[in-house]
Amino acid sequence: MSTTAPAPASRRTYVVRTLGCQMNVHDSEHMSGMLEQAGYVRASAADEAASSADVVVINTCAVRENAASKLYGNLGQLASVKNARPGMQIAVGGCLAQKDRAGIVDRAPWVDVVFGTHNLDALPVLLERARHNAEAQVEIAESLQVFPSTLPTRRESVYAGWVSISVGCNNTCTFCIVPHLRGKERDRRPGQVLAEVEALVAQGAVEVTLLGQNVNSYGVEFGDRGAFAKLLRACGTIEGLERVRFTSPHPAAFTDDVIVAMAETPNVMPQLHMPLQSGSDRILRAMRRSYRSEKFLGILDRVRAAIPDAAITTDIIVGFPGETEEDFAETLRVVEASRFASAFTFQYSPRPGTPAAELDGQLPKEVVQERFVRLTALQDRIAAQESAAQLGRTVEVLVTEAAGRKDAASERISGRARDNRLVHVAPAPGTPVGIGADDPRLATDLDARVVRPGDVVEAVVTQSAPYHLVADDLLGIRRTAAGDAWAARERGRYTDDHDHGSAVSSGGAVALGLPTVRRR
């Protein structure tokens, strides 16, 4: 199917709302790129906040808790907006659309388009068809139609980008519906991946994150079980690429050649997100996670032996069906031994369509909540201790946009250290400030004290908290091509007729942040 619909007679505006994981955010970048190629323009920030775009796309999740309620809450809010805006269209895509299909239009008949995870490329055509036919269009493909990375992309950042190395998943975890909704794993060829990375770097990016449901199984489809380690090493040869990250690995498939490649490739960052899910071998078996706690801890030991300063993060599910107090105690034991820098922690809730939803032993909410509180208290303590160990260290921070909620009040800038810890840095005394077109970061003749998103600073850590560091002893500022690209983009915003311009960009993507404790 063509990815381009006929251009609308007037420049219709769009907004894409993303619910869910980093895969969804990257898919949303493709949706935005396709819409812009088809002649749409991104709504202004004010119109986006007011939901007054001509087209609103909701990219859904079926994995996170309350996914359906979040979708229908969004749709309920949009119903009255659409009533007051003749010609407005609403589209629903992503995992929940793949799962619920026409049921979305049955429940919310004001929706114009429903499309799935396998046919992102259909979005512009379906919008045009719905407008022409004056009726909802529902199109769900059963298998991948076009590899998403070949689609136009409007990336949200110029200094860091996601690059998909595979889509889909071959695992059968009983709590997860992803393989059903995204299909079996499909791998891109290494040359295609590296070409995309090189294109990002050429446009100013200094960081990439290699993205897959299970990056460690990359290469199985084309017969090379060592392909992921080779890919990491190949990224190390790309001039101008300063930081390489990846997510997510699977402990069952994590091999020592990847550890060696991480340690021996200077631009692969000392950071690893390794999902634990449970510390109980009995529960891991019920989850169909084909590793056990001692194997997991052994991987962490080998990573830290090769990369002593590595920050390791994880995912944990509390209250899986049948989990006993003894099982939960095993999770606490493994968390204590693992010394995670941070964790995504989830209270188990049944996901329709998954085997775990049908298991006996579903636990009362109050039991799950009580265990969750104990787990997060333990992880908060460990994270605080691990952060405190950073005091006095010199960190290299890639400055990002709006990473700190209190930056304006504290007059600090924020970014990510090499190990992906969030760091707030005090600027040099007397640094000039300004807003809009007068922002000193946009000047072609930069003040030496000014730091732009994409630039790199060195600073000494002076304070610590469980999930961030403060480094108020600034040692130096390094200009980068990423900072130049950010300033050029921002200057362009003040000469364009609309908020972000209409050009389809292939540069940059949303930087992945360090996972933090998620309270549910």
Short mmCIF file of C-alpha atoms in Angstrom, two decimals:
data_model
loop_
_atom_site.label_atom_id
_atom_site.label_comp_id
_atom_site.label_asym_id
_atom_site.label_seq_id
_atom_site.Cartn_x
_atom_site.Cartn_y
_atom_site.Cartn_z
CA MET A 1 0.00 0.00 0.00
CA SER A 2 1.19 3.49 -0.77
CA THR A 3 2.33 5.50 2.26
CA THR A 4 1.15 8.77 0.74
CA ALA A 5 -2.42 10.02 0.54
CA PRO A 6 -3.41 12.93 -1.67
CA ALA A 7 -2.43 16.20 -0.02
CA PRO A 8 -5.38 17.92 1.65
CA ALA A 9 -6.65 21.08 0.00
CA SER A 10 -5.57 23.11 3.04
CA ARG A 11 -2.73 22.44 5.42
CA ARG A 12 -4.49 20.28 8.00
CA THR A 13 -2.84 19.99 11.40
CA TYR A 14 -2.18 16.81 13.38
CA VAL A 15 -1.07 15.61 16.77
CA VAL A 16 0.02 12.10 17.78
CA ARG A 17 -0.56 11.02 21.37
CA THR A 18 1.54 8.09 22.53
CA LEU A 19 0.51 5.61 25.22
CA GLY A 20 3.01 2.94 26.23
CA CYS A 21 6.57 1.88 25.64
CA GLN A 22 9.58 3.13 23.67
CA MET A 23 8.49 0.98 20.71
CA ASN A 24 5.27 2.98 20.59
CA VAL A 25 7.08 6.31 20.81
CA HIS A 26 9.29 5.32 17.87
CA ASP A 27 6.21 4.14 15.94
CA SER A 28 4.65 7.55 16.64
CA GLU A 29 7.65 9.20 15.00
CA HIS A 30 6.89 7.17 11.87
CA MET A 31 3.21 8.15 12.02
CA SER A 32 4.19 11.81 12.23
CA GLY A 33 6.59 11.43 9.33
CA MET A 34 3.95 9.83 7.11
CA LEU A 35 1.41 12.51 7.92
CA GLU A 36 3.88 15.27 7.10
CA GLN A 37 4.83 13.58 3.85
CA ALA A 38 1.11 13.50 3.02
CA GLY A 39 0.83 17.26 3.52
CA TYR A 40 -0.24 17.62 7.14
CA VAL A 41 1.59 19.92 9.57
CA ARG A 42 2.11 19.42 13.26
CA ALA A 43 -0.27 21.40 15.46
CA SER A 44 1.11 24.24 17.53
CA ALA A 45 1.83 23.55 21.19
CA ALA A 46 -1.26 25.54 22.16
CA ASP A 47 -3.52 23.65 19.74
CA GLU A 48 -2.02 20.35 20.84
CA ALA A 49 -2.76 21.12 24.49
CA ALA A 50 -6.32 22.08 23.60
CA SER A 51 -6.82 18.99 21.40
CA SER A 52 -7.80 21.33 18.56
CA ALA A 53 -5.81 19.71 15.77
CA ASP A 54 -7.59 18.61 12.60
CA VAL A 55 -6.35 15.05 13.10
CA VAL A 56 -5.64 13.42 16.47
CA VAL A 57 -3.90 10.05 16.38
CA ILE A 58 -3.76 7.93 19.54
CA ASN A 59 -1.03 5.29 19.48
CA THR A 60 -2.17 2.73 22.05
CA CYS A 61 -0.60 0.16 24.35
CA ALA A 62 -2.06 -3.20 25.38
CA VAL A 63 0.72 -4.13 27.80
CA ARG A 64 0.53 -1.42 30.44
CA GLU A 65 -2.04 -1.47 33.22
CA ASN A 66 -5.34 0.26 32.45
CA ALA A 67 -4.46 0.55 28.76
CA ALA A 68 -8.09 0.40 27.65
CA SER A 69 -9.28 2.92 30.23
CA LYS A 70 -6.55 5.34 29.14
CA LEU A 71 -7.63 5.01 25.52
CA TYR A 72 -11.34 5.45 26.16
CA GLY A 73 -10.63 8.28 28.58
CA ASN A 74 -8.80 10.07 25.75
CA LEU A 75 -11.57 9.27 23.29
CA GLY A 76 -14.27 10.49 25.67
CA GLN A 77 -12.50 13.81 26.06
CA LEU A 78 -12.14 14.13 22.28
CA ALA A 79 -15.82 13.42 21.55
CA SER A 80 -16.99 16.88 22.62
CA VAL A 81 -14.04 18.54 20.91
CA LYS A 82 -14.87 16.81 17.65
CA ASN A 83 -18.53 17.79 18.01
CA ALA A 84 -17.46 21.42 17.95
CA ARG A 85 -14.98 20.99 15.07
CA PRO A 86 -16.58 19.84 11.80
CA GLY A 87 -14.08 17.86 9.75
CA MET A 88 -11.90 16.82 12.69
CA GLN A 89 -10.71 13.20 12.51
CA ILE A 90 -9.65 10.76 15.20
CA ALA A 91 -7.44 7.74 14.46
CA VAL A 92 -6.48 4.90 16.82
CA GLY A 93 -3.43 2.73 16.17
CA GLY A 94 -0.99 0.54 18.07
CA CYS A 95 -1.27 -2.61 20.13
CA LEU A 96 -4.76 -2.12 21.55
CA ALA A 97 -6.06 -1.32 18.06
CA GLN A 98 -4.46 -4.54 16.78
CA LYS A 99 -6.17 -6.44 19.61
CA ASP A 100 -9.64 -4.85 19.75
CA ARG A 101 -10.09 -3.98 16.05
CA ALA A 102 -13.63 -2.91 15.11
CA GLY A 103 -14.62 -3.06 18.78
CA ILE A 104 -13.09 0.40 19.18
CA VAL A 105 -15.53 1.93 16.69
CA ASP A 106 -18.38 -0.03 18.26
CA ARG A 107 -17.58 1.51 21.64
CA ALA A 108 -16.56 4.97 20.33
CA PRO A 109 -18.41 5.53 17.04
CA TRP A 110 -16.88 9.01 16.62
CA VAL A 111 -13.51 7.35 15.78
CA ASP A 112 -12.70 7.66 12.06
CA VAL A 113 -9.76 5.27 11.58
CA VAL A 114 -8.46 2.15 13.34
CA PHE A 115 -5.17 0.62 12.16
CA GLY A 116 -2.79 -1.92 13.68
CA THR A 117 0.86 -2.49 14.46
CA HIS A 118 1.50 -4.25 11.14
CA ASN A 119 0.24 -1.53 8.80
CA LEU A 120 1.44 1.83 10.07
CA ASP A 121 1.93 2.84 6.45
CA ALA A 122 -1.86 2.80 5.88
CA LEU A 123 -2.60 5.80 8.13
CA PRO A 124 -2.67 8.68 5.58
CA VAL A 125 -4.69 6.67 3.04
CA LEU A 126 -7.21 5.54 5.68
CA LEU A 127 -7.73 9.12 6.83
CA GLU A 128 -8.39 10.23 3.24
CA ARG A 129 -10.72 7.28 2.63
CA ALA A 130 -12.68 7.96 5.83
CA ARG A 131 -13.08 11.59 4.80
CA HIS A 132 -14.16 10.67 1.28
CA ASN A 133 -16.56 7.88 2.31
CA ALA A 134 -17.82 9.67 5.43
CA GLU A 135 -17.54 6.45 7.45
CA ALA A 136 -15.05 4.80 9.77
CA GLN A 137 -12.22 2.80 8.24
CA VAL A 138 -10.87 -0.22 10.14
CA GLU A 139 -7.87 -2.00 8.64
CA ILE A 140 -5.85 -4.50 10.66
CA ALA A 141 -3.13 -6.52 8.91
CA GLU A 142 -2.23 -9.96 10.25
CA SER A 143 1.46 -9.68 9.39
CA LEU A 144 4.00 -6.92 8.88
CA GLN A 145 3.34 -5.05 5.62
CA VAL A 146 6.28 -2.63 5.58
CA PHE A 147 9.26 -2.63 7.95
CA PRO A 148 8.67 0.54 10.03
CA SER A 149 12.23 1.80 9.65
CA THR A 150 11.68 2.26 5.91
CA LEU A 151 8.86 4.75 6.57
CA PRO A 152 9.22 8.54 6.73
CA THR A 153 10.13 9.66 10.24
CA ARG A 154 9.65 12.91 12.12
CA ARG A 155 12.04 12.63 15.02
CA GLU A 156 11.51 14.58 18.21
CA SER A 157 15.17 15.24 18.98
CA VAL A 158 18.23 16.01 16.92
CA TYR A 159 20.89 14.80 19.35
CA ALA A 160 19.72 11.24 20.15
CA GLY A 161 17.82 8.66 18.14
CA TRP A 162 16.25 5.25 18.34
CA VAL A 163 17.14 2.73 15.64
CA SER A 164 15.07 -0.45 15.39
CA ILE A 165 17.12 -3.57 14.76
CA SER A 166 14.11 -5.90 14.90
CA VAL A 167 10.37 -5.98 15.44
CA GLY A 168 8.24 -8.66 17.07
CA CYS A 169 9.20 -11.33 19.59
CA ASN A 170 9.65 -15.13 19.60
CA ASN A 171 9.28 -15.55 23.38
CA THR A 172 6.13 -16.86 25.06
CA CYS A 173 6.09 -15.13 28.46
CA THR A 174 2.71 -15.91 30.00
CA PHE A 175 2.09 -12.32 31.17
CA CYS A 176 2.87 -10.67 27.82
CA ILE A 177 0.67 -10.13 24.77
CA VAL A 178 3.37 -8.51 22.61
CA PRO A 179 4.15 -11.58 20.42
CA HIS A 180 0.45 -11.88 19.58
CA LEU A 181 0.14 -8.20 18.67
CA ARG A 182 3.50 -7.54 17.03
CA GLY A 183 4.16 -10.97 15.58
CA LYS A 184 7.26 -13.13 15.33
CA GLU A 185 10.65 -11.47 15.38
CA ARG A 186 11.79 -9.92 12.12
CA ASP A 187 15.42 -8.76 11.93
CA ARG A 188 16.87 -6.00 9.82
CA ARG A 189 20.16 -6.63 8.08
CA PRO A 190 23.21 -5.10 9.81
CA GLY A 191 23.97 -2.92 6.79
CA GLN A 192 20.51 -1.36 6.95
CA VAL A 193 20.86 -0.66 10.66
CA LEU A 194 24.30 0.89 10.28
CA ALA A 195 23.19 3.01 7.33
CA GLU A 196 20.40 4.49 9.46
CA VAL A 197 22.83 5.15 12.32
CA GLU A 198 25.26 6.87 9.95
CA ALA A 199 22.44 9.02 8.54
CA LEU A 200 21.46 10.11 12.05
CA VAL A 201 25.05 11.03 12.90
CA ALA A 202 25.38 12.97 9.64
CA GLN A 203 22.42 15.10 10.74
CA GLY A 204 23.88 15.84 14.16
CA ALA A 205 22.95 12.95 16.46
CA VAL A 206 25.66 11.87 18.89
CA GLU A 207 23.69 9.08 20.61
CA VAL A 208 21.67 6.14 19.32
CA THR A 209 19.71 3.46 21.13
CA LEU A 210 19.35 0.13 19.32
CA LEU A 211 15.79 -1.03 19.82
CA GLY A 212 14.20 -4.49 19.82
CA GLN A 213 11.87 -6.61 21.92
CA ASN A 214 14.84 -8.94 22.52
CA VAL A 215 18.04 -7.51 21.11
CA ASN A 216 20.04 -10.59 22.14
CA SER A 217 18.22 -12.82 19.68
CA TYR A 218 19.07 -10.44 16.83
CA GLY A 219 20.55 -12.32 13.89
CA VAL A 220 18.78 -15.64 14.46
CA GLU A 221 16.53 -14.96 11.47
CA PHE A 222 19.48 -14.65 9.10
CA GLY A 223 21.61 -17.33 10.77
CA ASP A 224 24.16 -15.39 12.84
CA ARG A 225 23.80 -15.84 16.58
CA GLY A 226 26.73 -13.49 17.20
CA ALA A 227 25.20 -10.68 15.14
CA PHE A 228 24.31 -8.39 18.04
CA ALA A 229 27.83 -8.28 19.47
CA LYS A 230 29.16 -7.64 15.95
CA LEU A 231 26.63 -4.84 15.51
CA LEU A 232 27.80 -3.15 18.71
CA ARG A 233 31.41 -3.33 17.54
CA ALA A 234 30.44 -1.94 14.13
CA CYS A 235 28.75 1.02 15.79
CA GLY A 236 32.09 1.70 17.46
CA THR A 237 33.65 2.46 14.07
CA ILE A 238 31.17 5.22 13.14
CA GLU A 239 32.93 8.58 13.35
CA GLY A 240 30.98 11.15 15.36
CA LEU A 241 28.84 8.58 17.20
CA GLU A 242 29.66 9.17 20.87
CA ARG A 243 27.09 7.05 22.70
CA VAL A 244 25.46 3.70 21.91
CA ARG A 245 22.77 2.15 24.11
CA PHE A 246 20.36 -0.74 23.58
CA THR A 247 17.08 -2.07 24.94
CA SER A 248 15.88 -4.59 25.82
CA PRO A 249 17.92 -7.74 26.29
CA HIS A 250 16.55 -11.02 27.63
CA PRO A 251 18.56 -12.84 30.31
CA ALA A 252 17.99 -16.23 28.65
CA ALA A 253 19.67 -15.09 25.44
CA PHE A 254 22.33 -12.79 26.91
CA THR A 255 25.77 -14.11 25.94
CA ASP A 256 29.30 -13.27 27.00
CA ASP A 257 30.31 -12.03 23.55
CA VAL A 258 27.93 -9.09 24.10
CA ILE A 259 29.60 -8.30 27.43
CA VAL A 260 33.02 -8.33 25.78
CA ALA A 261 31.78 -6.14 22.93
CA MET A 262 30.33 -3.66 25.44
CA ALA A 263 33.60 -3.52 27.37
CA GLU A 264 35.83 -3.21 24.29
CA THR A 265 33.78 -0.69 22.30
CA PRO A 266 34.40 2.78 23.77
CA ASN A 267 31.16 4.38 22.58
CA VAL A 268 28.94 1.60 24.01
CA MET A 269 27.78 3.08 27.28
CA PRO A 270 28.32 1.47 30.71
CA GLN A 271 24.63 0.86 31.20
CA LEU A 272 22.43 -2.23 30.98
CA HIS A 273 18.67 -2.67 31.34
CA MET A 274 18.17 -6.35 32.26
CA PRO A 275 14.57 -7.40 33.04
CA LEU A 276 14.37 -9.65 36.12
CA GLN A 277 10.54 -9.90 36.43
CA SER A 278 10.82 -12.18 39.51
CA GLY A 279 13.54 -13.53 41.77
CA SER A 280 11.66 -16.77 42.41
CA ASP A 281 12.63 -19.67 40.17
CA ARG A 282 9.17 -21.17 40.62
CA ILE A 283 7.50 -17.98 39.43
CA LEU A 284 9.98 -17.54 36.58
CA ARG A 285 8.98 -21.02 35.43
CA ALA A 286 5.29 -20.07 35.59
CA MET A 287 6.10 -16.93 33.62
CA ARG A 288 7.92 -19.04 30.99
CA ARG A 289 11.06 -16.98 31.54
CA SER A 290 13.72 -19.47 30.49
CA TYR A 291 16.38 -18.48 33.03
CA ARG A 292 16.65 -18.75 36.79
CA SER A 293 17.79 -16.32 39.46
CA GLU A 294 21.35 -17.62 39.72
CA LYS A 295 21.86 -17.28 35.97
CA PHE A 296 20.55 -13.72 36.18
CA LEU A 297 22.92 -12.82 39.02
CA GLY A 298 25.79 -14.49 37.17
CA ILE A 299 25.22 -12.24 34.16
CA LEU A 300 25.33 -9.17 36.40
CA ASP A 301 28.54 -10.39 38.03
CA ARG A 302 30.22 -10.84 34.62
CA VAL A 303 29.02 -7.44 33.39
CA ARG A 304 30.40 -5.71 36.47
CA ALA A 305 33.68 -7.61 36.24
CA ALA A 306 34.15 -6.33 32.68
CA ILE A 307 32.54 -2.88 33.21
CA PRO A 308 32.96 -1.97 36.89
CA ASP A 309 31.00 1.30 36.72
CA ALA A 310 28.02 -0.11 34.82
CA ALA A 311 24.61 1.08 36.02
CA ILE A 312 22.13 -1.80 35.79
CA THR A 313 18.36 -1.29 35.72
CA THR A 314 15.48 -3.76 35.54
CA ASP A 315 11.76 -4.60 35.33
CA ILE A 316 9.98 -6.44 38.16
CA ILE A 317 6.42 -7.76 38.45
CA VAL A 318 4.93 -8.12 41.94
CA GLY A 319 2.02 -10.42 42.69
CA PHE A 320 2.12 -12.81 39.72
CA PRO A 321 -0.57 -15.52 40.10
CA GLY A 322 0.46 -18.07 42.72
CA GLU A 323 3.25 -15.92 44.17
CA THR A 324 3.73 -16.87 47.82
CA GLU A 325 5.45 -14.89 50.54
CA GLU A 326 8.44 -17.22 50.06
CA ASP A 327 8.50 -16.42 46.34
CA PHE A 328 8.37 -12.70 47.09
CA ALA A 329 11.20 -13.07 49.61
CA GLU A 330 13.30 -14.53 46.79
CA THR A 331 12.61 -11.42 44.70
CA LEU A 332 13.76 -9.22 47.58
CA ARG A 333 16.90 -11.35 47.91
CA VAL A 334 17.80 -11.01 44.24
CA VAL A 335 17.08 -7.26 44.23
CA GLU A 336 19.33 -6.80 47.25
CA ALA A 337 22.10 -8.76 45.54
CA SER A 338 21.65 -7.04 42.17
CA ARG A 339 22.14 -3.44 43.38
CA PHE A 340 20.00 -1.96 40.62
CA ALA A 341 20.43 1.74 39.93
CA SER A 342 16.71 1.89 39.21
CA ALA A 343 13.73 -0.28 38.38
CA PHE A 344 10.40 -0.30 36.64
CA THR A 345 8.20 -2.03 39.23
CA PHE A 346 4.70 -3.23 38.34
CA GLN A 347 1.81 -4.68 40.27
CA TYR A 348 0.56 -7.66 38.30
CA SER A 349 -2.87 -7.26 36.77
CA PRO A 350 -4.43 -9.71 34.30
CA ARG A 351 -4.10 -8.84 30.62
CA PRO A 352 -6.93 -10.39 28.58
CA GLY A 353 -5.51 -12.71 25.95
CA THR A 354 -2.47 -13.80 27.99
CA PRO A 355 -2.10 -17.29 29.57
CA ALA A 356 -1.39 -15.75 32.98
CA ALA A 357 -4.85 -14.19 33.06
CA GLU A 358 -6.32 -17.70 33.19
CA LEU A 359 -4.01 -19.06 35.90
CA ASP A 360 -5.28 -20.08 39.32
CA GLY A 361 -3.97 -18.19 42.31
CA GLN A 362 -4.80 -14.61 41.31
CA LEU A 363 -3.80 -12.60 44.39
CA PRO A 364 -5.95 -10.08 46.28
CA LYS A 365 -5.15 -6.46 45.46
CA GLU A 366 -4.24 -5.66 49.06
CA VAL A 367 -1.61 -8.45 49.14
CA VAL A 368 -0.02 -7.24 45.91
CA GLN A 369 -0.05 -3.64 47.13
CA GLU A 370 1.64 -4.50 50.42
CA ARG A 371 4.41 -6.42 48.67
CA PHE A 372 4.82 -3.63 46.14
CA VAL A 373 5.36 -1.12 48.93
CA ARG A 374 8.06 -3.31 50.49
CA LEU A 375 9.80 -3.80 47.15
CA THR A 376 9.85 -0.11 46.25
CA ALA A 377 11.14 0.78 49.71
CA LEU A 378 14.02 -1.67 49.24
CA GLN A 379 14.79 -0.40 45.76
CA ASP A 380 14.64 3.24 46.91
CA ARG A 381 17.20 2.45 49.61
CA ILE A 382 19.52 0.65 47.20
CA ALA A 383 19.20 3.41 44.59
CA ALA A 384 20.05 6.04 47.20
CA GLN A 385 23.16 4.10 48.21
CA GLU A 386 24.25 3.59 44.61
CA SER A 387 23.73 7.29 43.86
CA ALA A 388 25.66 8.33 46.97
CA ALA A 389 28.62 6.30 45.68
CA GLN A 390 28.83 8.79 42.79
CA LEU A 391 29.64 11.75 45.07
CA GLY A 392 32.92 13.41 44.09
CA ARG A 393 33.08 11.69 40.70
CA THR A 394 33.52 13.61 37.47
CA VAL A 395 30.69 12.89 35.07
CA GLU A 396 30.30 13.62 31.37
CA VAL A 397 26.74 14.85 30.77
CA LEU A 398 24.98 15.03 27.41
CA VAL A 399 22.63 17.98 27.92
CA THR A 400 19.01 17.31 26.98
CA GLU A 401 15.84 19.35 26.64
CA ALA A 402 13.60 19.80 29.68
CA ALA A 403 14.97 16.76 31.53
CA GLY A 404 14.60 18.37 34.95
CA ARG A 405 11.19 19.52 36.16
CA LYS A 406 12.78 22.10 38.47
CA ASP A 407 15.44 23.39 36.08
CA ALA A 408 13.84 26.80 35.68
CA ALA A 409 13.54 27.32 39.43
CA SER A 410 17.01 25.98 40.22
CA GLU A 411 18.64 27.61 37.15
CA ARG A 412 20.28 24.29 36.40
CA ILE A 413 20.61 22.40 33.12
CA SER A 414 20.01 18.66 32.94
CA GLY A 415 21.16 15.67 30.98
CA ARG A 416 22.37 12.10 31.08
CA ALA A 417 25.71 10.76 32.26
CA ARG A 418 27.40 8.00 30.32
CA ASP A 419 25.75 5.43 32.62
CA ASN A 420 22.38 7.12 31.86
CA ARG A 421 21.89 8.62 35.32
CA LEU A 422 19.96 11.88 35.28
CA VAL A 423 22.29 14.74 36.28
CA HIS A 424 21.42 18.37 37.07
CA VAL A 425 24.31 20.80 36.53
CA ALA A 426 24.68 24.41 37.66
CA PRO A 427 25.65 26.65 34.70
CA ALA A 428 28.70 28.89 34.79
CA PRO A 429 28.20 32.10 36.79
CA GLY A 430 26.90 34.98 34.71
CA THR A 431 25.56 32.76 31.90
CA PRO A 432 23.23 34.96 29.81
CA VAL A 433 19.57 34.00 29.55
CA GLY A 434 16.77 34.84 27.18
CA ILE A 435 13.62 33.45 25.63
CA GLY A 436 12.31 32.86 22.13
CA ALA A 437 14.38 34.30 19.31
CA ASP A 438 16.53 36.08 21.92
CA ASP A 439 17.62 32.81 23.54
CA PRO A 440 21.43 33.11 23.75
CA ARG A 441 21.71 29.40 22.89
CA LEU A 442 20.58 30.27 19.35
CA ALA A 443 23.28 32.86 18.72
CA THR A 444 25.75 32.15 15.94
CA ASP A 445 28.46 33.84 18.05
CA LEU A 446 28.03 31.84 21.25
CA ASP A 447 28.96 33.11 24.67
CA ALA A 448 31.53 30.68 26.08
CA ARG A 449 29.33 30.00 29.12
CA VAL A 450 26.22 28.99 27.16
CA VAL A 451 25.28 25.30 26.94
CA ARG A 452 22.83 23.98 24.34
CA PRO A 453 20.93 20.67 24.28
CA GLY A 454 23.27 18.26 22.51
CA ASP A 455 26.40 19.81 23.98
CA VAL A 456 28.46 17.92 26.57
CA VAL A 457 29.60 19.21 29.95
CA GLU A 458 31.95 17.79 32.55
CA ALA A 459 31.12 18.37 36.20
CA VAL A 460 31.81 16.95 39.64
CA VAL A 461 28.90 15.33 41.49
CA THR A 462 28.13 17.37 44.61
CA GLN A 463 24.76 15.96 45.75
CA SER A 464 22.88 12.70 45.29
CA ALA A 465 19.29 11.48 45.48
CA PRO A 466 17.92 8.01 44.70
CA TYR A 467 17.14 8.77 41.06
CA HIS A 468 19.22 11.81 40.15
CA LEU A 469 22.52 13.51 40.82
CA VAL A 470 23.46 17.18 41.22
CA ALA A 471 26.81 18.31 39.82
CA ASP A 472 27.30 21.98 40.69
CA ASP A 473 31.06 21.97 40.12
CA LEU A 474 31.22 22.64 36.36
CA LEU A 475 34.61 21.81 34.84
CA GLY A 476 34.11 22.36 31.13
CA ILE A 477 31.81 22.64 28.12
CA ARG A 478 32.30 20.85 24.79
CA ARG A 479 30.42 21.98 21.70
CA THR A 480 29.06 19.22 19.48
CA ALA A 481 27.47 18.82 16.07
CA ALA A 482 24.33 17.85 17.99
CA GLY A 483 24.27 21.25 19.73
CA ASP A 484 24.73 22.96 16.35
CA ALA A 485 21.84 20.93 14.91
CA TRP A 486 19.59 21.77 17.87
CA ALA A 487 20.30 25.51 17.52
CA ALA A 488 19.68 25.40 13.77
CA ARG A 489 16.35 23.66 14.30
CA GLU A 490 15.26 26.14 16.96
CA ARG A 491 16.24 29.14 14.84
CA GLY A 492 14.15 27.67 12.05
CA ARG A 493 11.09 27.61 14.29
CA TYR A 494 11.08 31.39 14.41
CA THR A 495 11.08 31.71 10.63
CA ASP A 496 8.61 28.90 9.82
CA ASP A 497 4.93 29.67 9.44
CA HIS A 498 3.98 26.96 11.94
CA ASP A 499 5.28 25.50 15.13
CA HIS A 500 7.76 22.89 13.92
CA GLY A 501 7.84 23.29 10.17
CA SER A 502 6.54 20.77 7.69
CA ALA A 503 9.69 19.06 6.52
CA VAL A 504 9.94 15.34 7.20
CA SER A 505 13.09 14.85 9.20
CA SER A 506 15.21 11.74 9.48
CA GLY A 507 17.39 13.14 12.24
CA GLY A 508 17.30 12.40 15.94
CA ALA A 509 14.71 10.71 18.18
CA VAL A 510 13.48 10.84 21.73
CA ALA A 511 16.32 9.88 24.09
CA LEU A 512 15.56 6.96 26.37
CA GLY A 513 15.72 7.98 29.98
CA LEU A 514 16.94 5.91 32.88
CA PRO A 515 14.01 3.80 34.10
CA THR A 516 12.61 5.05 37.38
CA VAL A 517 10.45 3.38 39.95
CA ARG A 518 6.93 3.41 38.62
CA ARG A 519 4.33 3.49 41.38
CA ARG A 520 1.02 1.89 40.50
#
